[in-house]
PDB file of C-alpha atoms in Angstrom:
ATOM      1  CA  MET A 201       0.000   0.000   0.000  1.00 71.00           C
ATOM      2  CA  GLU A 202       2.878   2.379   0.723  1.00 77.00           C
ATOM      3  CA  ALA A 203       4.097   2.026  -2.874  1.00 76.00           C
ATOM      4  CA  THR A 204       0.588   2.890  -4.100  1.00 77.00           C
ATOM      5  CA  TYR A 205       0.513   5.997  -1.923  1.00 82.00           C
ATOM      6  CA  GLN A 206       3.935   7.100  -3.139  1.00 84.00           C
ATOM      7  CA  ALA A 207       2.879   6.742  -6.769  1.00 77.00           C
ATOM      8  CA  LEU A 208      -0.061   9.050  -6.156  1.00 84.00           C
ATOM      9  CA  ILE A 209       2.026  11.566  -4.198  1.00 82.00           C
ATOM     10  CA  GLN A 210       4.524  11.774  -7.049  1.00 82.00           C
ATOM     11  CA  ARG A 211       1.673  12.633  -9.432  1.00 81.00           C
ATOM     12  CA  PHE A 212      -0.042  15.123  -7.092  1.00 84.00           C
ATOM     13  CA  LEU A 213       2.622  16.827  -4.999  1.00 75.00           C
ATOM     14  CA  GLU A 214       0.119  18.662  -2.761  1.00 87.00           C
ATOM     15  CA  ILE A 215      -1.053  15.432  -1.121  1.00 95.00           C
ATOM     16  CA  LYS A 216      -0.402  15.166   2.611  1.00 95.00           C
ATOM     17  CA  LYS A 217       0.201  11.939   4.493  1.00 95.00           C
ATOM     18  CA  ASP A 218      -1.216  11.136   7.928  1.00 97.00           C
ATOM     19  CA  GLU A 219      -3.224  14.366   8.152  1.00 98.00           C
ATOM     20  CA  LEU A 220      -5.212  14.770  11.375  1.00 98.00           C
ATOM     21  CA  LEU A 221      -8.874  14.965  10.402  1.00 99.00           C
ATOM     22  CA  SER A 222      -9.952  16.657  13.619  1.00 98.00           C
ATOM     23  CA  LYS A 223      -8.395  19.852  12.224  1.00 97.00           C
ATOM     24  CA  HIS A 224     -10.896  19.866   9.377  1.00 98.00           C
ATOM     25  CA  THR A 225     -14.262  19.375  11.090  1.00 97.00           C
ATOM     26  CA  THR A 226     -16.405  21.589  13.302  1.00 96.00           C
ATOM     27  CA  LEU A 227     -16.668  18.746  15.843  1.00 98.00           C
ATOM     28  CA  MET A 228     -12.865  18.446  15.966  1.00 98.00           C
ATOM     29  CA  ILE A 229     -12.925  14.658  16.157  1.00 99.00           C
ATOM     30  CA  GLY A 230     -11.058  12.329  13.816  1.00 98.00           C
ATOM     31  CA  GLY A 231      -7.771  10.471  13.583  1.00 98.00           C
ATOM     32  CA  GLN A 232      -5.257  10.531  10.757  1.00 98.00           C
ATOM     33  CA  ALA A 233      -6.161  10.061   7.110  1.00 98.00           C
ATOM     34  CA  ASP A 234      -3.619   8.003   5.199  1.00 96.00           C
ATOM     35  CA  LEU A 235      -3.785  10.618   2.432  1.00 96.00           C
ATOM     36  CA  PHE A 236      -5.312  14.094   2.366  1.00 98.00           C
ATOM     37  CA  TRP A 237      -5.714  16.351  -0.669  1.00 97.00           C
ATOM     38  CA  GLU A 238      -7.111  19.872  -0.826  1.00 96.00           C
ATOM     39  CA  CYS A 239      -8.810  20.403  -4.170  1.00 96.00           C
ATOM     40  CA  ARG A 240      -8.382  24.085  -5.036  1.00 95.00           C
ATOM     41  CA  ASP A 241      -9.816  23.755  -8.543  1.00 96.00           C
ATOM     42  CA  VAL A 242     -12.790  21.452  -9.121  1.00 96.00           C
ATOM     43  CA  ARG A 243     -11.697  21.013 -12.744  1.00 95.00           C
ATOM     44  CA  LYS A 244      -8.822  18.863 -11.426  1.00 94.00           C
ATOM     45  CA  LEU A 245     -11.055  16.637  -9.309  1.00 96.00           C
ATOM     46  CA  PRO A 246     -12.141  14.158 -12.042  1.00 95.00           C
ATOM     47  CA  GLU A 247      -8.522  13.399 -12.970  1.00 94.00           C
ATOM     48  CA  PHE A 248      -7.623  12.858  -9.322  1.00 95.00           C
ATOM     49  CA  LEU A 249     -10.588  10.554  -8.754  1.00 95.00           C
ATOM     50  CA  ASP A 250      -9.723   8.575 -11.872  1.00 92.00           C
ATOM     51  CA  HIS A 251      -6.276   7.918 -10.379  1.00 91.00           C
ATOM     52  CA  LEU A 252      -7.840   6.776  -7.099  1.00 93.00           C
ATOM     53  CA  LYS A 253     -10.094   4.402  -9.022  1.00 91.00           C
ATOM     54  CA  LYS A 254      -7.158   2.891 -10.911  1.00 89.00           C
ATOM     55  CA  LEU A 255      -5.325   2.376  -7.615  1.00 89.00           C
ATOM     56  CA  SER A 256      -8.459   0.978  -5.898  1.00 90.00           C
ATOM     57  CA  LEU A 257      -8.170   3.553  -3.114  1.00 92.00           C
ATOM     58  CA  LYS A 258     -11.120   4.386  -0.902  1.00 94.00           C
ATOM     59  CA  PHE A 259     -11.942   8.092  -0.681  1.00 96.00           C
ATOM     60  CA  PHE A 260     -14.243  10.538   1.075  1.00 97.00           C
ATOM     61  CA  ILE A 261     -15.263  13.991  -0.158  1.00 97.00           C
ATOM     62  CA  LEU A 262     -15.180  16.676   2.555  1.00 97.00           C
ATOM     63  CA  GLY A 263     -16.669  20.141   2.303  1.00 93.00           C
ATOM     64  CA  GLY A 264     -16.860  22.651   5.130  1.00 92.00           C
ATOM     65  CA  GLY A 265     -16.440  20.042   7.866  1.00 95.00           C
ATOM     66  CA  SER A 266     -19.859  20.369   9.478  1.00 94.00           C
ATOM     67  CA  ASN A 267     -22.374  17.507   9.528  1.00 94.00           C
ATOM     68  CA  VAL A 268     -19.643  14.870   9.544  1.00 97.00           C
ATOM     69  CA  LEU A 269     -18.146  12.548  12.171  1.00 99.00           C
ATOM     70  CA  PHE A 270     -14.818  10.888  11.408  1.00 99.00           C
ATOM     71  CA  ASP A 271     -13.589   7.846  13.301  1.00 99.00           C
ATOM     72  CA  SER A 272     -10.988   8.632  15.949  1.00 99.00           C
ATOM     73  CA  ARG A 273      -8.933   5.816  14.434  1.00 98.00           C
ATOM     74  CA  GLY A 274      -8.664   7.792  11.203  1.00 98.00           C
ATOM     75  CA  PHE A 275      -9.440   6.950   7.589  1.00 98.00           C
ATOM     76  CA  ARG A 276      -7.738   4.252   5.537  1.00 96.00           C
ATOM     77  CA  GLY A 277      -7.695   5.925   2.170  1.00 95.00           C
ATOM     78  CA  CYS A 278      -7.780   9.488   0.841  1.00 96.00           C
ATOM     79  CA  VAL A 279      -9.874  12.357   2.176  1.00 98.00           C
ATOM     80  CA  ILE A 280     -10.456  15.069  -0.427  1.00 98.00           C
ATOM     81  CA  LYS A 281     -11.338  18.498   0.929  1.00 98.00           C
ATOM     82  CA  ILE A 282     -12.855  20.736  -1.742  1.00 97.00           C
ATOM     83  CA  VAL A 283     -11.757  24.315  -1.105  1.00 96.00           C
ATOM     84  CA  ASP A 284     -12.487  25.793  -4.543  1.00 97.00           C
ATOM     85  CA  ASN A 285     -14.656  28.782  -3.596  1.00 95.00           C
ATOM     86  CA  SER A 286     -15.003  30.403  -7.017  1.00 97.00           C
ATOM     87  CA  PHE A 287     -18.375  31.717  -8.167  1.00 97.00           C
ATOM     88  CA  GLU A 288     -19.872  34.046 -10.753  1.00 96.00           C
ATOM     89  CA  PHE A 289     -23.171  35.722 -11.538  1.00 96.00           C
ATOM     90  CA  ASP A 290     -24.974  35.386 -14.859  1.00 93.00           C
ATOM     91  CA  ASP A 291     -27.927  37.777 -14.738  1.00 92.00           C
ATOM     92  CA  ASP A 292     -30.086  36.341 -11.919  1.00 92.00           C
ATOM     93  CA  ASN A 293     -28.224  33.017 -11.857  1.00 93.00           C
ATOM     94  CA  LEU A 294     -25.372  32.128  -9.517  1.00 97.00           C
ATOM     95  CA  ILE A 295     -22.796  29.543 -10.590  1.00 98.00           C
ATOM     96  CA  ALA A 296     -20.647  28.311  -7.708  1.00 98.00           C
ATOM     97  CA  ALA A 297     -17.876  25.747  -7.300  1.00 98.00           C
ATOM     98  CA  SER A 298     -18.822  23.079  -4.784  1.00 98.00           C
ATOM     99  CA  GLY A 299     -16.350  24.287  -2.154  1.00 97.00           C
ATOM    100  CA  THR A 300     -17.928  27.737  -1.795  1.00 97.00           C
ATOM    101  CA  ARG A 301     -19.343  28.449   1.661  1.00 96.00           C
ATOM    102  CA  MET A 302     -23.096  28.911   1.846  1.00 95.00           C
ATOM    103  CA  THR A 303     -22.866  31.951   4.102  1.00 93.00           C
ATOM    104  CA  ILE A 304     -20.549  33.663   1.582  1.00 95.00           C
ATOM    105  CA  LEU A 305     -23.006  32.977  -1.228  1.00 96.00           C
ATOM    106  CA  ALA A 306     -25.880  34.327   0.860  1.00 93.00           C
ATOM    107  CA  LYS A 307     -24.038  37.570   1.578  1.00 93.00           C
ATOM    108  CA  MET A 308     -22.771  38.052  -1.977  1.00 94.00           C
ATOM    109  CA  THR A 309     -26.199  37.520  -3.539  1.00 94.00           C
ATOM    110  CA  MET A 310     -27.689  40.109  -1.194  1.00 92.00           C
ATOM    111  CA  GLN A 311     -24.937  42.547  -2.146  1.00 92.00           C
ATOM    112  CA  GLN A 312     -25.886  41.975  -5.789  1.00 92.00           C
ATOM    113  CA  GLY A 313     -29.503  42.831  -4.998  1.00 92.00           C
ATOM    114  CA  LEU A 314     -30.674  39.272  -5.625  1.00 94.00           C
ATOM    115  CA  SER A 315     -33.126  37.473  -3.364  1.00 92.00           C
ATOM    116  CA  GLY A 316     -33.509  33.789  -2.583  1.00 92.00           C
ATOM    117  CA  LEU A 317     -30.625  32.828  -0.290  1.00 93.00           C
ATOM    118  CA  GLU A 318     -31.376  35.040   2.714  1.00 91.00           C
ATOM    119  CA  TRP A 319     -32.225  31.938   4.755  1.00 90.00           C
ATOM    120  CA  ALA A 320     -28.713  30.528   4.234  1.00 90.00           C
ATOM    121  CA  ASN A 321     -26.884  33.333   6.031  1.00 88.00           C
ATOM    122  CA  GLY A 322     -24.851  31.719   8.807  1.00 85.00           C
ATOM    123  CA  ILE A 323     -24.968  28.151   7.462  1.00 86.00           C
ATOM    124  CA  PRO A 324     -21.421  26.794   7.960  1.00 84.00           C
ATOM    125  CA  GLY A 325     -21.241  24.259   5.122  1.00 91.00           C
ATOM    126  CA  THR A 326     -20.449  24.460   1.412  1.00 96.00           C
ATOM    127  CA  ILE A 327     -22.793  24.499  -1.560  1.00 97.00           C
ATOM    128  CA  GLY A 328     -21.622  20.999  -2.517  1.00 97.00           C
ATOM    129  CA  GLY A 329     -22.540  19.678   0.905  1.00 95.00           C
ATOM    130  CA  ALA A 330     -25.808  21.606   0.831  1.00 96.00           C
ATOM    131  CA  VAL A 331     -26.852  19.918  -2.422  1.00 97.00           C
ATOM    132  CA  PHE A 332     -25.697  16.523  -1.116  1.00 96.00           C
ATOM    133  CA  GLY A 333     -27.881  16.737   2.000  1.00 94.00           C
ATOM    134  CA  ASN A 334     -30.517  19.224   0.776  1.00 96.00           C
ATOM    135  CA  ALA A 335     -29.494  21.602   3.553  1.00 93.00           C
ATOM    136  CA  GLY A 336     -32.031  24.067   4.814  1.00 89.00           C
ATOM    137  CA  CYS A 337     -33.655  25.869   7.721  1.00 84.00           C
ATOM    138  CA  HIS A 338     -36.778  27.884   8.568  1.00 78.00           C
ATOM    139  CA  GLY A 339     -38.872  25.905   6.105  1.00 82.00           C
ATOM    140  CA  GLN A 340     -36.559  26.486   3.146  1.00 89.00           C
ATOM    141  CA  ASP A 341     -33.834  24.371   1.574  1.00 94.00           C
ATOM    142  CA  ILE A 342     -31.377  24.382  -1.307  1.00 97.00           C
ATOM    143  CA  SER A 343     -33.738  22.422  -3.569  1.00 97.00           C
ATOM    144  CA  ARG A 344     -35.785  25.611  -3.981  1.00 95.00           C
ATOM    145  CA  ASN A 345     -32.785  27.425  -5.449  1.00 95.00           C
ATOM    146  CA  LEU A 346     -30.967  24.754  -7.443  1.00 98.00           C
ATOM    147  CA  SER A 347     -31.703  24.698 -11.173  1.00 97.00           C
ATOM    148  CA  LYS A 348     -28.963  22.264 -12.227  1.00 98.00           C
ATOM    149  CA  ALA A 349     -25.458  21.097 -11.330  1.00 98.00           C
ATOM    150  CA  VAL A 350     -22.327  19.797 -12.985  1.00 98.00           C
ATOM    151  CA  LEU A 351     -21.560  16.364 -11.538  1.00 98.00           C
ATOM    152  CA  TYR A 352     -18.808  13.800 -11.851  1.00 97.00           C
ATOM    153  CA  SER A 353     -19.287  10.057 -11.607  1.00 94.00           C
ATOM    154  CA  PRO A 354     -16.546   7.409 -11.934  1.00 87.00           C
ATOM    155  CA  ASN A 355     -18.824   5.556 -14.348  1.00 87.00           C
ATOM    156  CA  LYS A 356     -20.447   8.425 -16.262  1.00 91.00           C
ATOM    157  CA  GLY A 357     -17.692  11.044 -16.226  1.00 94.00           C
ATOM    158  CA  ILE A 358     -18.654  14.745 -16.146  1.00 96.00           C
ATOM    159  CA  PHE A 359     -22.310  15.525 -16.868  1.00 97.00           C
ATOM    160  CA  GLU A 360     -24.999  18.116 -16.200  1.00 98.00           C
ATOM    161  CA  ALA A 361     -28.022  17.169 -14.123  1.00 98.00           C
ATOM    162  CA  GLU A 362     -31.271  19.115 -13.929  1.00 98.00           C
ATOM    163  CA  LYS A 363     -33.012  19.652 -10.598  1.00 97.00           C
ATOM    164  CA  GLY A 364     -35.331  16.654 -10.981  1.00 97.00           C
ATOM    165  CA  TYR A 365     -32.367  14.284 -11.151  1.00 98.00           C
ATOM    166  CA  PHE A 366     -31.589  14.841  -7.468  1.00 98.00           C
ATOM    167  CA  GLN A 367     -34.886  13.464  -6.099  1.00 98.00           C
ATOM    168  CA  PHE A 368     -34.789  15.961  -3.252  1.00 97.00           C
ATOM    169  CA  SER A 369     -36.685  15.340  -0.034  1.00 95.00           C
ATOM    170  CA  TYR A 370     -36.191  16.432   3.564  1.00 93.00           C
ATOM    171  CA  ARG A 371     -32.397  16.493   4.136  1.00 92.00           C
ATOM    172  CA  HIS A 372     -31.912  14.021   1.310  1.00 94.00           C
ATOM    173  CA  SER A 373     -30.810  13.818  -2.299  1.00 97.00           C
ATOM    174  CA  ILE A 374     -29.910  10.979  -4.637  1.00 97.00           C
ATOM    175  CA  LEU A 375     -26.250  11.878  -4.056  1.00 96.00           C
ATOM    176  CA  LYS A 376     -26.411  10.045  -0.725  1.00 94.00           C
ATOM    177  CA  THR A 377     -26.807   6.736  -2.536  1.00 93.00           C
ATOM    178  CA  SER A 378     -25.112   7.431  -5.874  1.00 93.00           C
ATOM    179  CA  GLN A 379     -21.441   7.937  -6.676  1.00 89.00           C
ATOM    180  CA  ASP A 380     -22.074  11.390  -8.147  1.00 96.00           C
ATOM    181  CA  ILE A 381     -19.990  14.302  -6.872  1.00 97.00           C
ATOM    182  CA  VAL A 382     -20.941  17.966  -7.226  1.00 98.00           C
ATOM    183  CA  LEU A 383     -18.435  20.081  -9.155  1.00 98.00           C
ATOM    184  CA  LYS A 384     -20.565  23.187  -9.720  1.00 98.00           C
ATOM    185  CA  ALA A 385     -24.055  24.265  -8.721  1.00 98.00           C
ATOM    186  CA  TYR A 386     -26.364  26.615 -10.624  1.00 98.00           C
ATOM    187  CA  LEU A 387     -28.744  28.567  -8.397  1.00 97.00           C
ATOM    188  CA  LYS A 388     -31.763  30.521  -9.615  1.00 96.00           C
ATOM    189  CA  LEU A 389     -32.365  33.785  -7.746  1.00 95.00           C
ATOM    190  CA  GLN A 390     -34.878  36.619  -8.050  1.00 92.00           C
ATOM    191  CA  LYS A 391     -34.435  40.246  -8.990  1.00 88.00           C
ATOM    192  CA  LYS A 392     -36.536  41.666  -6.189  1.00 84.00           C
ATOM    193  CA  ALA A 393     -36.060  43.436  -2.881  1.00 77.00           C
ATOM    194  CA  VAL A 394     -33.683  41.534  -0.629  1.00 81.00           C
ATOM    195  CA  ASN A 395     -35.252  40.472   2.664  1.00 74.00           C
ATOM    196  CA  PHE A 396     -32.503  41.655   4.991  1.00 78.00           C
ATOM    197  CA  GLU A 397     -34.773  41.076   7.983  1.00 76.00           C
ATOM    198  CA  GLN A 398     -35.080  37.380   7.124  1.00 76.00           C
ATOM    199  CA  SER A 399     -31.307  37.140   6.763  1.00 77.00           C
ATOM    200  CA  GLN A 400     -30.718  38.725  10.158  1.00 76.00           C
ATOM    201  CA  GLN A 401     -33.377  36.542  11.738  1.00 74.00           C
ATOM    202  CA  ALA A 402     -31.585  33.450  10.420  1.00 70.00           C
ATOM    203  CA  VAL A 403     -28.366  34.543  12.124  1.00 71.00           C
ATOM    204  CA  SER A 404     -30.141  35.586  15.333  1.00 71.00           C
ATOM    205  CA  PHE A 405     -31.983  32.266  15.503  1.00 67.00           C
ATOM    206  CA  ARG A 406     -28.715  30.357  15.335  1.00 69.00           C
ATOM    207  CA  ASN A 407     -27.135  32.531  18.002  1.00 68.00           C
ATOM    208  CA  ASP A 408     -30.152  32.318  20.317  1.00 69.00           C
ATOM    209  CA  LYS A 409     -31.186  28.677  19.910  1.00 73.00           C
ATOM    210  CA  GLN A 410     -28.021  26.796  19.043  1.00 80.00           C
ATOM    211  CA  PRO A 411     -25.102  26.136  21.389  1.00 88.00           C
ATOM    212  CA  PHE A 412     -21.646  27.589  20.975  1.00 88.00           C
ATOM    213  CA  GLY A 413     -18.736  25.171  21.069  1.00 94.00           C
ATOM    214  CA  LEU A 414     -17.621  22.125  19.129  1.00 97.00           C
ATOM    215  CA  SER A 415     -20.466  20.326  17.377  1.00 97.00           C
ATOM    216  CA  SER A 416     -21.353  18.956  13.959  1.00 95.00           C
ATOM    217  CA  GLY A 417     -24.668  20.812  13.815  1.00 92.00           C
ATOM    218  CA  SER A 418     -28.003  19.028  14.121  1.00 94.00           C
ATOM    219  CA  PHE A 419     -27.207  15.371  14.754  1.00 98.00           C
ATOM    220  CA  PHE A 420     -30.551  13.804  13.839  1.00 98.00           C
ATOM    221  CA  LYS A 421     -33.178  14.650  11.254  1.00 95.00           C
ATOM    222  CA  ASN A 422     -36.467  15.847  12.686  1.00 94.00           C
ATOM    223  CA  SER A 423     -39.209  13.240  12.654  1.00 89.00           C
ATOM    224  CA  LEU A 424     -42.396  13.763  10.675  1.00 83.00           C
ATOM    225  CA  ASN A 425     -44.393  15.223  13.565  1.00 85.00           C
ATOM    226  CA  ASP A 426     -41.815  16.384  16.089  1.00 93.00           C
ATOM    227  CA  SER A 427     -38.309  17.768  16.386  1.00 96.00           C
ATOM    228  CA  ALA A 428     -35.452  15.446  17.302  1.00 97.00           C
ATOM    229  CA  GLY A 429     -34.295  17.892  19.969  1.00 97.00           C
ATOM    230  CA  ARG A 430     -37.643  17.872  21.759  1.00 97.00           C
ATOM    231  CA  LEU A 431     -37.844  14.073  21.642  1.00 98.00           C
ATOM    232  CA  ILE A 432     -34.356  13.674  23.126  1.00 98.00           C
ATOM    233  CA  GLU A 433     -35.140  16.247  25.805  1.00 98.00           C
ATOM    234  CA  ALA A 434     -38.417  14.473  26.601  1.00 98.00           C
ATOM    235  CA  VAL A 435     -36.584  11.245  27.465  1.00 98.00           C
ATOM    236  CA  GLY A 436     -34.369  13.110  29.930  1.00 98.00           C
ATOM    237  CA  LEU A 437     -31.102  13.137  27.999  1.00 99.00           C
ATOM    238  CA  LYS A 438     -30.539  16.881  27.704  1.00 98.00           C
ATOM    239  CA  GLY A 439     -27.100  17.524  29.228  1.00 98.00           C
ATOM    240  CA  CYS A 440     -26.242  13.796  29.341  1.00 98.00           C
ATOM    241  CA  GLN A 441     -22.490  13.168  29.104  1.00 98.00           C
ATOM    242  CA  ILE A 442     -20.430  10.145  28.078  1.00 99.00           C
ATOM    243  CA  GLY A 443     -16.682  10.594  28.232  1.00 98.00           C
ATOM    244  CA  GLN A 444     -15.988  14.065  26.876  1.00 98.00           C
ATOM    245  CA  ALA A 445     -19.089  14.121  24.669  1.00 99.00           C
ATOM    246  CA  GLN A 446     -22.307  15.761  25.806  1.00 99.00           C
ATOM    247  CA  ILE A 447     -25.844  16.270  24.563  1.00 98.00           C
ATOM    248  CA  SER A 448     -26.054  20.043  24.725  1.00 98.00           C
ATOM    249  CA  PRO A 449     -27.946  21.494  27.716  1.00 96.00           C
ATOM    250  CA  LYS A 450     -29.102  24.276  25.358  1.00 95.00           C
ATOM    251  CA  HIS A 451     -30.387  22.196  22.420  1.00 96.00           C
ATOM    252  CA  ALA A 452     -30.704  18.416  22.717  1.00 98.00           C
ATOM    253  CA  ASN A 453     -30.093  17.738  19.011  1.00 98.00           C
ATOM    254  CA  PHE A 454     -26.544  19.067  19.270  1.00 97.00           C
ATOM    255  CA  PHE A 455     -23.848  16.642  20.413  1.00 98.00           C
ATOM    256  CA  MET A 456     -20.885  18.536  21.802  1.00 98.00           C
ATOM    257  CA  ASN A 457     -17.176  17.785  22.067  1.00 99.00           C
ATOM    258  CA  LEU A 458     -16.176  19.171  25.457  1.00 98.00           C
ATOM    259  CA  GLY A 459     -12.506  18.697  24.574  1.00 96.00           C
ATOM    260  CA  GLY A 460     -10.947  15.303  24.007  1.00 95.00           C
ATOM    261  CA  ALA A 461     -14.137  13.487  22.979  1.00 98.00           C
ATOM    262  CA  THR A 462     -13.733  10.459  20.725  1.00 99.00           C
ATOM    263  CA  SER A 463     -15.979   9.180  17.971  1.00 99.00           C
ATOM    264  CA  ASP A 464     -16.922   6.306  20.280  1.00 98.00           C
ATOM    265  CA  ASP A 465     -18.137   8.823  22.901  1.00 99.00           C
ATOM    266  CA  ILE A 466     -20.368  10.527  20.335  1.00 99.00           C
ATOM    267  CA  LEU A 467     -21.680   7.220  18.982  1.00 99.00           C
ATOM    268  CA  ALA A 468     -22.460   5.991  22.497  1.00 99.00           C
ATOM    269  CA  LEU A 469     -24.603   9.101  23.029  1.00 98.00           C
ATOM    270  CA  ARG A 470     -26.226   8.517  19.651  1.00 99.00           C
ATOM    271  CA  ASP A 471     -27.105   4.925  20.508  1.00 99.00           C
ATOM    272  CA  LEU A 472     -28.512   5.968  23.887  1.00 99.00           C
ATOM    273  CA  ALA A 473     -30.673   8.703  22.352  1.00 99.00           C
ATOM    274  CA  LYS A 474     -32.009   6.385  19.644  1.00 99.00           C
ATOM    275  CA  GLN A 475     -32.779   3.669  22.188  1.00 99.00           C
ATOM    276  CA  LYS A 476     -34.615   5.931  24.645  1.00 99.00           C
ATOM    277  CA  VAL A 477     -36.651   7.726  21.972  1.00 98.00           C
ATOM    278  CA  ALA A 478     -37.629   4.428  20.337  1.00 98.00           C
ATOM    279  CA  GLU A 479     -38.687   2.962  23.683  1.00 98.00           C
ATOM    280  CA  LYS A 480     -40.853   5.924  24.692  1.00 98.00           C
ATOM    281  CA  PHE A 481     -42.203   7.239  21.395  1.00 97.00           C
ATOM    282  CA  HIS A 482     -41.723   4.306  18.959  1.00 97.00           C
ATOM    283  CA  ILE A 483     -39.821   6.672  16.665  1.00 97.00           C
ATOM    284  CA  ASN A 484     -36.555   5.688  15.018  1.00 97.00           C
ATOM    285  CA  LEU A 485     -34.279   8.723  14.883  1.00 97.00           C
ATOM    286  CA  GLU A 486     -32.287   9.011  11.660  1.00 96.00           C
ATOM    287  CA  GLU A 487     -28.861  10.604  11.574  1.00 97.00           C
ATOM    288  CA  GLU A 488     -28.401  13.852   9.668  1.00 95.00           C
ATOM    289  CA  VAL A 489     -24.663  13.725  10.379  1.00 96.00           C
ATOM    290  CA  VAL A 490     -22.606  11.611   7.969  1.00 96.00           C
ATOM    291  CA  ILE A 491     -20.669   8.995   9.962  1.00 98.00           C
ATOM    292  CA  VAL A 492     -17.433   8.005   8.235  1.00 98.00           C
ATOM    293  CA  ASP A 493     -15.983   4.616   9.119  1.00 95.00           C
ATOM    294  CA  CYS A 494     -12.269   4.036   9.418  1.00 93.00           C
TER     295      CYS A 494
END
């Protein structure tokens, strides 16, 4: 395996070995990745992925580092962090590379006098991750804005996909079960008065309702008729701690790293929350966070 890694490093000199993944996530949990590559230009990503395929190397695509839990034992393969944050406007359309932060896009569209992304102000992730998980808040999500995207698949190569291709639903897209990777997203906006009040309310809501500290964001999806946070609080787990991981005393759907928490600590809290909620309410909580095995 070492010879395989060296062959790839010689081709792509920017690759790092044994990179600590905790440095690249908002939860700050994760051991070393065998290989780590920052993609600064999404046009280079297909070539890189083709090399990984030829070498039979496992990989994981990382965006802003929220909504993800890496194993404390690390990752046996290559983690690719997309940091290409280029974007451009074409009339009332926004074309953004998948590594562009959502909060930057929200602010820039408002500066351009375009409406439609006010709700996304303060969201920590990237547009690629937002499309992957159909990110949203306050009753809105990225599926309302997306018109199409440029994708890459190891089997299909580079192709354009219209909105219907993604089969969006609550915090879900087809990308969660396909091998397609977002290179660029096309967002449709409106030439109308920007709702600055809505944008500020989005930021204020996060500051008022969500805990500060190390977390991955909302851990579970809300159930059909109730919020995951209320269900976890109702079974008495708000503030519960295992090791250095804690269910936030402020919002029970946020799992916090108090400093030194491991992935096993977080997963033990997850299992406890799922068990208690299932026992009391007969509801199976579903993770919103992507859990990456070693």
